[in-house]
XYZ file of C-alpha atoms in Angstrom:
779
model
C -60.745 -6.864 40.357
C -58.024 -9.545 39.919
C -56.789 -10.333 42.728
C -52.935 -10.441 42.949
C -51.909 -13.820 42.886
C -50.171 -14.997 46.147
C -49.235 -19.216 44.756
C -46.274 -20.080 42.606
C -46.134 -18.815 39.091
C -43.614 -19.270 36.459
C -42.587 -17.193 33.415
C -40.428 -17.658 29.792
C -38.429 -15.116 28.955
C -37.233 -14.739 25.477
C -33.895 -12.550 25.141
C -32.670 -11.128 22.323
C -29.044 -9.623 21.319
C -25.126 -10.620 21.678
C -26.302 -12.860 24.423
C -23.989 -16.250 23.415
C -20.533 -16.865 23.685
C -20.930 -13.987 27.055
C -21.825 -16.359 30.274
C -25.001 -15.177 29.877
C -26.415 -18.479 31.233
C -24.560 -18.859 33.907
C -25.120 -15.541 34.920
C -28.986 -16.841 34.250
C -28.014 -19.381 36.575
C -26.785 -17.064 40.029
C -29.514 -14.416 39.730
C -32.226 -17.366 39.250
C -30.306 -19.240 42.671
C -30.058 -15.682 44.813
C -33.484 -15.393 44.501
C -34.148 -19.270 45.420
C -36.111 -19.447 41.337
C -36.904 -23.201 39.775
C -36.509 -23.443 35.509
C -34.441 -23.303 32.879
C -32.486 -21.088 30.108
C -31.221 -22.710 27.429
C -29.540 -21.386 24.280
C -31.672 -21.234 21.022
C -31.064 -19.860 17.380
C -33.104 -16.704 18.391
C -31.150 -15.829 21.753
C -31.693 -17.437 25.286
C -34.792 -19.313 26.109
C -35.448 -18.667 30.467
C -38.287 -20.101 32.355
C -38.158 -19.327 36.312
C -41.155 -20.421 38.503
C -41.836 -19.072 42.791
C -43.112 -16.865 44.551
C -44.216 -14.078 42.272
C -42.569 -11.378 43.947
C -39.102 -13.153 43.044
C -40.453 -13.651 39.663
C -40.770 -10.059 39.718
C -37.348 -8.841 41.206
C -35.422 -11.650 38.693
C -37.057 -9.924 35.640
C -35.552 -6.521 37.019
C -32.391 -7.180 37.464
C -32.273 -9.406 34.480
C -31.086 -7.295 32.350
C -29.178 -4.090 34.817
C -25.931 -5.559 34.981
C -25.341 -8.801 32.381
C -21.791 -10.056 31.553
C -19.083 -7.976 30.265
C -19.453 -8.622 27.326
C -23.271 -9.026 26.437
C -25.542 -6.469 24.110
C -29.160 -7.061 24.697
C -31.187 -5.664 22.252
C -34.782 -6.843 22.971
C -36.563 -8.625 26.112
C -39.995 -10.816 25.945
C -41.423 -12.408 28.620
C -45.601 -13.682 29.276
C -46.300 -15.631 31.746
C -47.430 -19.756 31.434
C -48.642 -22.268 33.775
C -46.740 -23.093 37.133
C -45.545 -26.679 37.265
C -45.144 -26.959 40.944
C -41.643 -27.208 40.477
C -39.562 -26.515 43.456
C -35.892 -27.911 41.813
C -32.307 -26.978 40.706
C -32.218 -24.411 38.738
C -31.005 -25.958 34.901
C -28.700 -25.090 31.900
C -30.056 -27.023 29.859
C -28.897 -28.249 25.918
C -28.681 -26.233 23.242
C -32.067 -25.716 21.758
C -31.811 -26.361 17.229
C -34.021 -24.069 15.658
C -34.885 -21.695 12.673
C -33.445 -18.169 14.000
C -30.714 -15.972 14.696
C -28.831 -15.051 17.544
C -25.685 -12.276 17.767
C -22.724 -13.328 18.208
C -19.688 -11.387 19.869
C -16.351 -10.233 18.271
C -12.962 -11.074 19.466
C -11.941 -9.305 22.314
C -8.899 -8.757 24.148
C -7.438 -10.846 27.434
C -9.198 -10.290 30.608
C -6.955 -9.313 34.019
C -7.963 -12.804 35.468
C -6.363 -14.463 31.959
C -3.655 -12.295 32.480
C -3.232 -13.028 36.086
C -3.393 -16.542 35.507
C -0.843 -16.498 32.699
C 1.921 -14.647 34.868
C 1.378 -16.898 37.849
C 3.923 -19.801 38.628
C 1.106 -21.280 40.668
C -1.227 -22.249 37.764
C -2.158 -24.552 35.702
C -2.513 -22.204 32.724
C 1.216 -20.413 33.589
C 2.161 -19.523 30.348
C -0.196 -21.315 28.307
C -0.454 -19.212 25.194
C -4.582 -19.751 24.715
C -5.784 -18.922 27.774
C -9.740 -17.874 27.980
C -12.781 -17.410 29.122
C -15.970 -16.720 29.527
C -15.292 -12.467 28.958
C -12.717 -13.074 26.632
C -10.822 -14.032 23.574
C -11.312 -15.276 20.353
C -15.358 -16.015 19.014
C -15.587 -14.416 15.934
C -13.207 -15.430 13.761
C -13.734 -19.384 15.116
C -17.247 -19.924 14.571
C -17.977 -22.129 11.699
C -21.854 -21.503 12.484
C -24.641 -21.467 14.952
C -25.868 -21.546 18.040
C -22.741 -21.110 19.086
C -21.256 -24.183 20.844
C -18.072 -25.798 20.194
C -18.861 -28.890 17.175
C -19.460 -25.185 15.191
C -16.341 -24.121 16.147
C -12.482 -24.848 14.769
C -11.440 -25.535 18.710
C -13.503 -28.790 17.669
C -11.180 -30.703 17.425
C -9.146 -29.905 20.506
C -11.292 -32.446 23.103
C -11.382 -30.913 26.673
C -9.229 -32.849 29.444
C -11.123 -33.799 32.115
C -10.060 -30.759 34.525
C -11.050 -28.416 31.211
C -14.317 -30.369 31.292
C -15.498 -29.577 34.778
C -14.941 -25.972 34.498
C -16.830 -25.917 31.035
C -19.419 -27.923 32.823
C -19.377 -25.565 35.889
C -21.896 -23.216 36.316
C -20.682 -21.184 38.789
C -17.190 -21.162 37.256
C -15.632 -18.686 34.551
C -15.192 -21.018 31.978
C -18.647 -22.072 31.604
C -20.004 -23.382 28.119
C -16.474 -20.875 26.967
C -16.483 -22.501 24.013
C -12.326 -22.112 23.697
C -11.434 -22.851 26.569
C -8.574 -25.238 26.932
C -5.372 -25.728 28.500
C -1.191 -26.571 28.239
C -2.986 -30.547 27.801
C -6.062 -30.317 25.990
C -5.488 -27.503 23.710
C -3.714 -25.981 20.662
C 0.292 -25.999 20.925
C 2.757 -23.655 19.275
C 5.392 -23.726 17.224
C 8.791 -21.817 15.892
C 8.771 -22.638 12.435
C 12.653 -21.111 11.075
C 12.415 -20.308 7.317
C 15.463 -22.593 5.612
C 19.056 -21.873 6.001
C 18.503 -19.833 9.173
C 20.226 -21.755 11.142
C 17.628 -22.150 13.454
C 16.089 -25.183 15.336
C 11.653 -25.739 15.395
C 10.939 -25.318 18.457
C 6.981 -26.343 20.213
C 5.252 -24.501 23.100
C 7.053 -22.271 25.256
C 10.482 -22.950 23.204
C 8.821 -21.453 19.882
C 8.273 -17.910 22.242
C 11.830 -17.815 23.371
C 13.257 -18.322 20.220
C 10.577 -15.978 18.460
C 11.737 -13.120 20.566
C 14.972 -14.001 20.481
C 14.557 -13.897 17.015
C 12.902 -9.829 16.921
C 15.917 -9.048 19.515
C 18.242 -10.152 16.999
C 16.663 -8.280 14.085
C 14.745 -10.607 12.482
C 10.811 -10.359 10.493
C 9.021 -13.149 12.357
C 5.158 -13.948 11.219
C 2.862 -14.000 14.278
C -0.208 -16.223 14.046
C -2.917 -14.193 15.496
C -6.544 -14.730 15.802
C -7.338 -13.452 12.477
C -4.657 -14.066 10.330
C -1.388 -13.805 10.230
C 1.318 -10.597 11.399
C 4.273 -9.569 9.851
C 6.630 -8.537 13.375
C 10.106 -7.073 13.710
C 11.759 -4.759 16.311
C 10.113 -1.060 16.327
C 13.264 0.552 17.250
C 15.612 -1.446 14.679
C 16.476 0.776 11.709
C 18.319 -2.276 10.047
C 14.845 -4.319 10.893
C 12.453 -2.215 9.671
C 14.079 -1.021 6.834
C 14.219 -4.994 6.307
C 10.526 -5.391 6.082
C 9.367 -2.169 4.120
C 11.706 -3.111 1.250
C 9.707 -7.354 1.530
C 6.360 -6.460 1.396
C 7.147 -3.535 -1.062
C 4.976 -1.096 1.761
C 6.360 1.846 -0.222
C 6.395 4.949 2.635
C 2.739 3.608 4.445
C 3.238 4.132 7.917
C 3.417 0.698 10.134
C 1.421 0.182 12.692
C 2.642 0.264 16.233
C 1.800 -2.664 19.431
C 2.836 -1.554 22.432
C 4.222 -4.277 25.516
C 1.846 -2.564 28.034
C 0.574 1.096 28.604
C 3.835 2.236 30.087
C 5.390 2.173 27.108
C 2.403 3.456 24.283
C 2.659 6.447 26.841
C 6.675 6.407 26.259
C 5.870 6.277 22.357
C 3.017 8.896 22.075
C 1.304 11.566 23.941
C -2.374 10.387 25.303
C -5.253 11.785 26.256
C -7.438 9.906 28.743
C -10.614 9.354 25.873
C -7.314 7.557 23.747
C -5.769 5.605 26.385
C -9.465 4.317 27.244
C -9.402 3.288 23.382
C -6.271 1.617 23.125
C -6.868 -0.239 26.192
C -10.330 -0.841 25.867
C -11.650 -4.385 25.403
C -11.528 -3.904 21.234
C -7.861 -2.930 21.321
C -8.043 -1.280 17.442
C -4.921 0.731 16.324
C -5.091 3.965 18.139
C -3.916 6.483 15.845
C -1.958 8.634 17.953
C -0.071 12.355 17.951
C 4.041 11.179 18.721
C 5.858 12.761 21.342
C 8.576 14.401 20.430
C 10.357 14.990 24.183
C 13.824 14.201 25.032
C 12.453 10.617 26.778
C 10.584 9.374 24.699
C 11.758 6.162 23.076
C 12.569 6.562 19.809
C 11.024 4.954 16.940
C 12.712 3.639 13.793
C 12.631 6.745 11.056
C 10.599 4.069 9.136
C 8.312 2.558 11.058
C 5.733 6.099 10.219
C 7.933 8.059 8.021
C 7.255 11.614 7.420
C 4.261 11.507 10.052
C 3.584 13.238 13.758
C 1.295 10.658 14.136
C 1.990 6.825 15.205
C -0.955 4.131 14.934
C -0.423 2.047 18.373
C -1.852 -1.279 19.999
C -1.077 -3.212 22.590
C -1.095 -7.061 23.457
C -4.827 -8.396 22.793
C -4.141 -12.083 22.839
C -1.481 -14.291 25.723
C 0.528 -14.961 22.551
C 1.504 -11.249 22.183
C 1.306 -11.285 26.036
C 4.255 -14.051 26.125
C 5.952 -13.163 23.325
C 6.486 -9.550 24.728
C 7.515 -11.857 27.584
C 6.753 -12.090 31.579
C 8.920 -10.981 34.575
C 12.133 -12.976 34.163
C 12.101 -14.020 30.674
C 14.836 -12.535 28.984
C 14.574 -9.035 27.868
C 13.808 -8.566 24.123
C 11.377 -5.495 21.914
C 9.082 -3.855 23.723
C 8.122 -2.037 20.470
C 7.287 -4.020 17.453
C 6.118 -3.539 14.665
C 2.647 -5.709 13.759
C 1.980 -5.539 10.354
C -0.752 -7.443 8.308
C 0.529 -10.655 7.133
C 0.359 -9.981 3.266
C 2.150 -9.031 0.451
C 0.459 -5.309 -0.467
C -2.263 -5.735 -2.069
C -3.457 -9.046 -1.411
C -5.837 -10.533 2.248
C -4.286 -10.518 4.994
C -2.794 -14.292 5.158
C -4.410 -17.016 8.002
C -4.260 -20.593 6.559
C -0.709 -21.634 8.406
C 0.381 -23.672 4.550
C -0.707 -20.328 2.598
C 1.582 -18.846 4.742
C 4.195 -21.199 4.223
C 4.171 -20.134 0.808
C 2.650 -16.520 0.626
C 4.737 -14.777 3.177
C 8.059 -17.056 1.931
C 10.796 -14.117 1.673
C 8.968 -12.373 3.704
C 9.277 -13.654 7.343
C 12.188 -15.243 8.276
C 10.061 -18.020 10.660
C 7.192 -18.422 11.024
C 5.337 -18.397 14.984
C 2.250 -20.405 14.272
C -0.343 -22.417 16.456
C -3.016 -24.979 14.582
C -5.948 -23.727 16.048
C -7.836 -22.979 12.801
C -9.183 -19.517 11.716
C -12.159 -18.931 10.370
C -12.720 -15.878 8.977
C -10.117 -13.592 8.461
C -10.521 -10.493 11.443
C -7.410 -7.809 10.553
C -6.528 -4.729 13.020
C -9.279 -2.258 13.493
C -8.552 1.257 13.046
C -9.780 4.156 14.753
C -9.057 7.808 15.789
C -10.444 10.145 19.037
C -11.337 13.698 18.514
C -10.525 16.374 20.140
C -14.103 15.446 22.434
C -13.288 11.832 23.268
C -15.238 10.260 20.141
C -14.245 8.021 17.830
C -14.366 7.840 13.980
C -13.500 4.135 13.106
C -11.524 4.530 10.456
C -11.278 0.551 9.436
C -13.794 -2.020 11.511
C -12.982 -5.197 11.558
C -12.002 -7.491 14.928
C -12.615 -6.912 18.406
C -16.244 -5.140 15.301
C -17.063 -7.517 13.271
C -20.165 -8.844 13.466
C -21.582 -7.001 15.833
C -25.096 -5.914 14.513
C -25.790 -2.077 13.633
C -29.876 -1.633 14.205
C -30.788 0.241 11.262
C -34.465 3.180 11.433
C -36.492 1.577 8.782
C -36.418 -2.576 8.586
C -34.721 -3.547 5.245
C -35.424 -7.000 2.753
C -33.024 -9.692 3.617
C -29.695 -7.891 0.890
C -26.056 -8.551 0.533
C -23.855 -4.671 -0.130
C -20.839 -5.870 -1.767
C -19.225 -1.994 -1.114
C -16.518 -1.140 -2.826
C -12.642 -1.894 -4.611
C -11.196 0.272 -2.171
C -11.651 -0.741 1.891
C -13.559 -2.858 0.760
C -16.200 -4.668 3.719
C -18.973 -6.273 2.722
C -22.758 -5.220 4.235
C -25.746 -7.996 5.683
C -28.910 -6.282 6.608
C -32.238 -7.636 7.035
C -35.011 -6.050 9.036
C -33.736 -4.069 11.067
C -30.617 -4.968 11.712
C -26.844 -4.418 9.271
C -23.472 -7.152 9.745
C -20.634 -5.541 8.686
C -17.894 -8.894 7.477
C -14.782 -7.467 8.461
C -11.999 -5.450 6.501
C -11.405 -6.818 3.495
C -9.056 -4.267 1.352
C -8.393 -3.022 -2.474
C -10.127 -5.646 -4.549
C -7.678 -5.883 -7.196
C -6.165 -9.141 -6.610
C -8.277 -12.255 -7.301
C -6.770 -13.544 -3.879
C -9.088 -10.372 -2.589
C -12.555 -11.095 -4.536
C -12.332 -14.924 -2.761
C -11.429 -13.760 0.615
C -14.440 -11.546 -0.245
C -17.152 -14.429 -0.639
C -15.453 -16.282 1.949
C -16.321 -13.433 4.220
C -19.866 -12.670 2.947
C -20.695 -17.220 3.086
C -18.868 -17.169 6.739
C -21.430 -13.803 7.863
C -24.122 -15.289 6.137
C -24.100 -18.443 8.216
C -23.649 -16.998 11.325
C -26.212 -14.390 10.541
C -28.886 -16.728 8.554
C -29.324 -14.253 6.609
C -30.049 -15.503 2.727
C -29.921 -12.357 0.827
C -32.272 -11.827 -2.352
C -31.564 -8.980 -3.174
C -27.554 -7.623 -3.792
C -26.615 -3.702 -4.503
C -23.255 -2.622 -5.095
C -21.541 0.723 -7.215
C -22.574 1.944 -10.381
C -18.815 1.574 -11.215
C -19.100 -0.616 -14.439
C -15.116 -1.280 -13.576
C -15.355 -2.159 -9.921
C -14.022 -5.649 -9.357
C -16.586 -5.740 -6.667
C -19.641 -5.013 -9.393
C -19.141 -7.472 -11.869
C -18.595 -10.187 -8.920
C -22.434 -9.342 -7.757
C -24.258 -9.740 -11.201
C -22.407 -13.724 -11.042
C -23.867 -13.611 -7.764
C -27.561 -15.024 -9.174
C -29.323 -12.200 -6.796
C -30.399 -11.035 -9.672
C -29.163 -7.667 -11.572
C -27.353 -5.602 -9.057
C -29.553 -2.163 -7.242
C -26.507 -0.152 -8.352
C -25.746 2.793 -5.914
C -23.876 5.843 -7.128
C -21.666 6.479 -4.834
C -21.596 9.658 -2.838
C -25.652 8.899 -2.487
C -24.378 5.441 -0.585
C -21.408 7.211 1.981
C -24.588 9.912 2.991
C -26.710 6.594 3.366
C -23.964 5.441 5.514
C -23.742 8.559 7.132
C -27.959 9.045 7.831
C -28.201 5.064 9.068
C -24.866 5.818 11.548
C -26.875 8.403 12.672
C -30.330 6.304 13.232
C -32.654 8.702 10.415
C -35.289 7.628 8.840
C -34.953 9.029 5.664
C -38.319 10.909 6.338
C -36.231 14.443 5.365
C -33.294 14.842 3.112
C -29.946 15.754 4.352
C -27.262 18.171 2.752
C -24.914 16.164 2.290
C -21.455 16.787 2.351
C -19.058 13.504 -0.172
C -15.507 14.070 -0.367
C -13.162 11.268 -2.123
C -10.500 10.415 -4.108
C -12.926 8.895 -6.659
C -16.664 7.863 -7.364
C -18.737 6.991 -10.428
C -20.606 10.248 -11.775
C -23.723 10.240 -13.122
C -22.085 11.726 -16.613
C -19.754 9.470 -16.848
C -17.394 11.157 -15.108
C -14.791 11.201 -12.285
C -17.042 13.034 -9.008
C -15.556 13.302 -5.554
C -16.785 16.995 -4.482
C -20.663 17.189 -4.193
C -23.148 18.215 -2.037
C -26.426 16.402 -2.112
C -29.192 16.686 -1.597
C -30.418 13.540 -0.529
C -32.382 10.618 1.806
C -32.561 6.576 0.952
C -34.493 7.228 -2.106
C -32.686 9.364 -3.625
C -30.725 12.817 -4.135
C -29.835 15.302 -6.410
C -26.493 17.673 -7.104
C -26.813 20.560 -5.487
C -23.012 21.858 -5.240
C -19.416 20.181 -6.580
C -15.778 21.140 -6.656
C -15.102 23.170 -10.519
C -14.136 20.372 -11.822
C -11.254 19.995 -13.299
C -9.541 17.627 -16.340
C -7.378 13.515 -14.593
C -4.611 12.530 -17.193
C -4.359 9.032 -17.519
C -7.727 9.308 -15.348
C -7.264 6.417 -12.402
C -3.123 5.680 -13.735
C -2.412 9.225 -13.057
C -3.139 9.480 -8.896
C -0.119 8.283 -9.099
C 1.075 11.577 -10.077
C 0.637 13.957 -7.542
C 2.705 16.397 -9.763
C 0.095 15.861 -12.851
C -2.378 16.926 -10.668
C -1.080 19.926 -10.411
C -0.407 21.044 -13.160
C -3.969 20.206 -14.490
C -5.490 21.841 -11.823
C -3.723 25.550 -12.996
C -4.458 24.625 -16.243
C -8.315 24.574 -15.231
C -7.267 28.333 -13.121
C -5.810 29.574 -15.887
C -2.814 29.339 -14.093
C 0.986 29.333 -15.932
C 3.109 26.870 -15.344
C 6.377 29.254 -14.126
C 9.340 27.679 -13.834
C 10.980 27.231 -10.369
C 7.144 25.951 -8.890
C 7.763 22.322 -6.747
C 5.066 20.812 -8.703
C 6.757 22.400 -12.626
C 9.535 21.431 -11.478
C 8.935 17.792 -10.871
C 8.074 16.477 -13.927
C 10.361 15.758 -16.745
C 10.238 17.908 -19.670
C 8.323 15.445 -22.021
C 6.034 14.966 -19.053
C 4.889 18.802 -19.001
C 5.121 18.231 -23.014
C 2.312 14.800 -23.220
C 0.858 16.885 -20.583
C 0.650 20.067 -22.795
C -1.192 17.684 -25.473
C -3.416 16.075 -23.240
C -4.619 18.754 -21.535
C -5.124 20.862 -24.257
C -7.150 18.140 -26.274
C -8.171 16.414 -23.823
C -6.858 12.787 -24.497
C -6.982 10.279 -21.979
C -8.580 12.616 -19.744
C -11.517 12.863 -17.567
C -13.207 15.520 -15.704
C -13.817 15.179 -12.007
C -14.611 17.098 -9.653
C -12.947 15.068 -6.758
C -11.836 17.167 -2.857
C -8.959 13.685 -2.747
C -7.397 14.669 -6.026
C -7.593 18.481 -5.184
C -5.158 17.676 -1.771
C -3.201 15.879 -3.915
C -2.832 18.868 -6.266
C -2.148 20.954 -3.583
C -0.045 19.141 -1.689
C 2.373 18.244 -4.586
C 2.048 22.456 -5.058
C 3.499 23.564 -1.451
C 6.495 21.009 -2.305
C 5.739 18.217 -0.407
C 4.595 14.896 -2.545
C 4.917 14.532 -6.231
C 5.222 10.706 -6.265
C 2.573 8.617 -4.484
C 3.166 6.066 -3.551
C 0.195 4.764 -1.290
C -3.339 5.499 -1.063
C -3.298 8.956 -0.650
C -0.029 9.709 0.826
C 0.078 12.796 -0.436
C -2.893 14.132 1.026
C -1.448 13.014 4.787
C 1.185 14.933 4.108
C 0.136 17.936 3.112
C -3.005 16.979 6.805
C 0.434 16.478 9.243
C 1.916 19.701 7.166
C -1.256 21.536 8.497
C -0.997 19.946 12.231
C 2.240 22.240 12.533
C 0.929 25.095 11.806
C -2.928 25.194 12.076
C -2.966 27.880 14.787
C 0.309 30.616 13.384
C -2.956 31.778 12.179
C -6.628 32.973 11.357
C -6.230 33.273 7.223
C -8.366 30.770 4.820
C -7.072 30.755 1.091
C -10.604 31.796 -0.466
C -13.063 29.857 -3.380
C -15.243 31.195 -5.369
C -18.464 30.052 -6.657
C -19.163 29.490 -10.142
C -21.953 27.957 -12.218
C -24.470 30.098 -10.507
C -22.797 29.794 -7.515
C -23.327 26.246 -7.601
C -19.667 25.420 -7.867
C -16.890 25.461 -5.474
C -13.944 27.434 -7.247
C -10.400 26.593 -5.958
C -8.971 29.052 -8.374
C -9.071 32.073 -6.123
C -6.716 29.522 -3.420
C -4.457 28.783 -5.808
C -3.582 32.777 -6.970
C -3.852 32.747 -3.290
C -1.025 29.810 -2.440
C 0.943 30.402 -5.877
C 1.417 34.094 -3.807
C 2.807 32.488 -0.574
C 4.727 30.822 -2.192
C 6.664 33.842 -4.133
C 6.622 35.678 -0.476
C 7.881 32.228 0.579
C 5.731 31.347 3.264
C 6.216 28.544 5.075
C 5.092 25.729 3.442
C 3.029 24.702 7.000
C 1.921 27.475 7.166
C 0.620 26.990 3.082
C -0.971 23.793 3.794
C -3.260 24.880 7.287
C -4.603 28.490 5.126
C -5.458 25.317 2.423
C -7.649 23.212 4.848
C -9.580 26.272 6.677
C -10.510 27.456 2.563
C -11.961 24.589 1.959
C -13.987 24.253 5.737
C -14.688 27.625 4.849
C -15.707 27.106 1.518
C -17.808 24.274 2.574
C -19.969 25.877 4.803
C -20.819 28.684 2.778
C -22.163 26.407 -0.240
C -24.074 24.704 2.930
C -25.760 28.717 3.905
C -26.678 29.047 0.489
C -27.986 25.165 0.251
C -30.123 26.016 3.721
C -31.458 29.198 2.377
C -32.897 26.948 -1.211
C -33.448 23.552 0.891
C -34.940 24.518 4.437
C -32.423 22.286 5.515
C -30.216 22.399 8.965
C -28.481 18.804 9.127
C -25.691 18.568 7.423
C -23.775 14.745 6.798
C -19.845 15.083 6.822
C -18.753 11.651 5.190
C -16.113 10.115 2.263
C -12.940 9.336 2.785
C -11.825 13.646 2.648
C -12.968 13.538 6.043
C -10.839 11.010 7.231
C -8.330 14.421 8.089
C -9.017 15.232 10.869
C -8.402 18.677 10.936
C -11.058 19.156 7.939
C -13.376 17.278 9.817
C -13.273 19.199 13.066
C -12.865 22.723 11.504
C -16.328 22.362 8.704
C -17.952 21.170 11.456
C -17.843 23.913 14.076
C -18.187 25.704 11.333
C -21.094 24.171 10.273
C -22.212 24.220 14.226
C -21.681 27.212 14.541
C -23.928 28.699 11.616
C -26.366 26.444 12.961
C -26.507 23.297 11.190
C -27.086 19.710 13.171
C -23.410 18.086 11.843
C -23.725 14.308 10.870
C -20.425 12.546 11.281
C -18.803 8.952 11.374
C -18.775 6.882 14.224
C -18.922 3.835 14.376
C -18.605 3.379 10.839
C -15.919 4.595 8.651
C -16.009 7.424 6.984
C -14.271 6.254 3.360
C -15.641 3.104 1.683
C -14.913 0.685 4.491
C -18.382 2.448 5.196
C -19.904 1.896 1.558
C -21.773 -1.069 1.833
C -24.154 0.034 5.085
C -25.043 2.990 2.632
C -26.016 0.509 -0.336
C -27.635 -1.814 2.071
C -29.922 1.261 2.870
C -30.887 2.712 -0.687
C -31.505 -0.688 -1.864
C -33.132 -2.802 0.515
C -35.684 0.283 1.614
C -36.045 0.604 -2.188
C -37.178 -3.716 -2.017
C -39.787 -2.904 0.309
C -41.093 0.316 -0.734
C -42.230 -1.550 -3.618
C -43.503 -4.206 -2.114
C -45.594 -2.137 0.479
């Protein structure tokens, strides 16, 4: 038996995870000092390397404490430890320069200004009083300023701002909150603000504090200001000013799509929306996403302009997350300004968010009256994230970007180095290798060349930060997708083409850590996906794992007149659904009256001869059709408008009754047939049933139809796990109703959390299908 060591021991510890740019080295330094240990800590390309030497019991205590209370932004994913020969070191513990070597570590996302920095910002006695770029190791930009790894100042966009002596002392002091905080700066050495007015505005250019004061005054006067943030420009205006909001909507050609609103603080947000404790936490957390909230209707509410979110009971709110935002609302004693601001992406509709200062002056010309900008470059665009909070307090991310990217996701199976390019809507690429995947930031729709270029830059930036060199590329099967055609030109061989709804289901499986050894019943509902038979899928129930899938059931198809171009006309979709159900186009029906006589004539010829039509099983298109049938939305000005308005109406009457429109079964029980539901809806219309009641009954009917199909699938397959995925399940009412019915029926239900259910999460599923297939081929 070996006697326990009595002399000094030395231990080498490697820590992996998000451990750079988060104050991990000063944390280790302080911990070592507490236990009077010698040694050193250093950043490496793999993470953090530590060697400690001292009495064995103190070394053990140090190792035990190391991961118990890490810095606020750190995430430890692995710790390795080995004993090495003691050197007799007794000197003070040291922080060594970063090692330059091959490997990979994880960079934290950008986070909101911390409470300590906000106190300094507002303290007239602090040297960073009113400094628009105040930050420390616990907050501020990381992903959007990093140009490479390891994460050190020369590999950030702060490289062009040499530190003054005072900042250099803080940066080099392990006991200081700003030790090795790469964005650290002060008014003497940091970036500077500038206000650039549009020609003819009658306002003088300004710098620094005067730039902020002028911008606030312009907003108070009803003007639109382009504000440069950490991940790109926003277009801002007073959210209570009807004329300003209407002007912004017209200039941006926004249609009726809702704007996000930034509130000065939680107290202001409480006057705009009804907040649960979980929603309050999400809104004020370090990620600072846009949170979709129920609008307050009480008399003491803070009224928003009608055009902020027309026709919606919800509003997307966010809180300030940069010092510039805080200063824009004003500190105590400042002239008053708006307390709520529309804060929408700085771009023209369909284009990616603008990050370059020169581009901002040209691409946002005609949209903005002035530009509040600064001279710190943005390394990578990063739009605001968007989420909703379910009644049980869990979150469903609808757009995963700032505050999340590039935080990795742990994969249930190892993958070969693979790039997944996602789809053409809500595009977000994903890189994976081994047991980790990294989503890039939200890019948006890929119909513009600027978006394709932005996606390529995002992938290159992600590759630099992760060290992943992809050997294979995965894409959607749709032959017309811009993302798929781009994937074929990347020089990574023929893309692995993954069926759209298979990718959605694989994404849900991966997020929940399923290794694929047992298939799931995947319910994939969305607007459009290229089917195996060349038709438009979107109402699919698949038996799926990572290696393949089999169609168990679907929504009974109807013809889609005009293909994708017809989606903008829900009234035509409604008539096509009535045609498929054998129901007449009776004058007086909202959808019939919404179509002109010429439209109806052309449509009748199209459907009877199947000209310029494609069959679709899309559940998203059925929601659009029903929205028109009940008289809500006949012409859609933006994606999913009709379905969103239908959901909003249903929420008004969700508890009015328990009636559900019935769905039938065709094709041997494998098709969900909406014909009975349409009959019931038309009967309700004849009885003048309120629109919200009809909308709620339709939602309830879809949920019950899904539960019934899943019960039949369980009988056939013996499977008891159901994945709910696809953009239709961003519908809170449908998702909650369906999940509740399935849970009551004894199913285990997979619902999306951090990975969006819509096409923003598609790339993860593509990665799993293609990346694990590559592994299988080499085993």
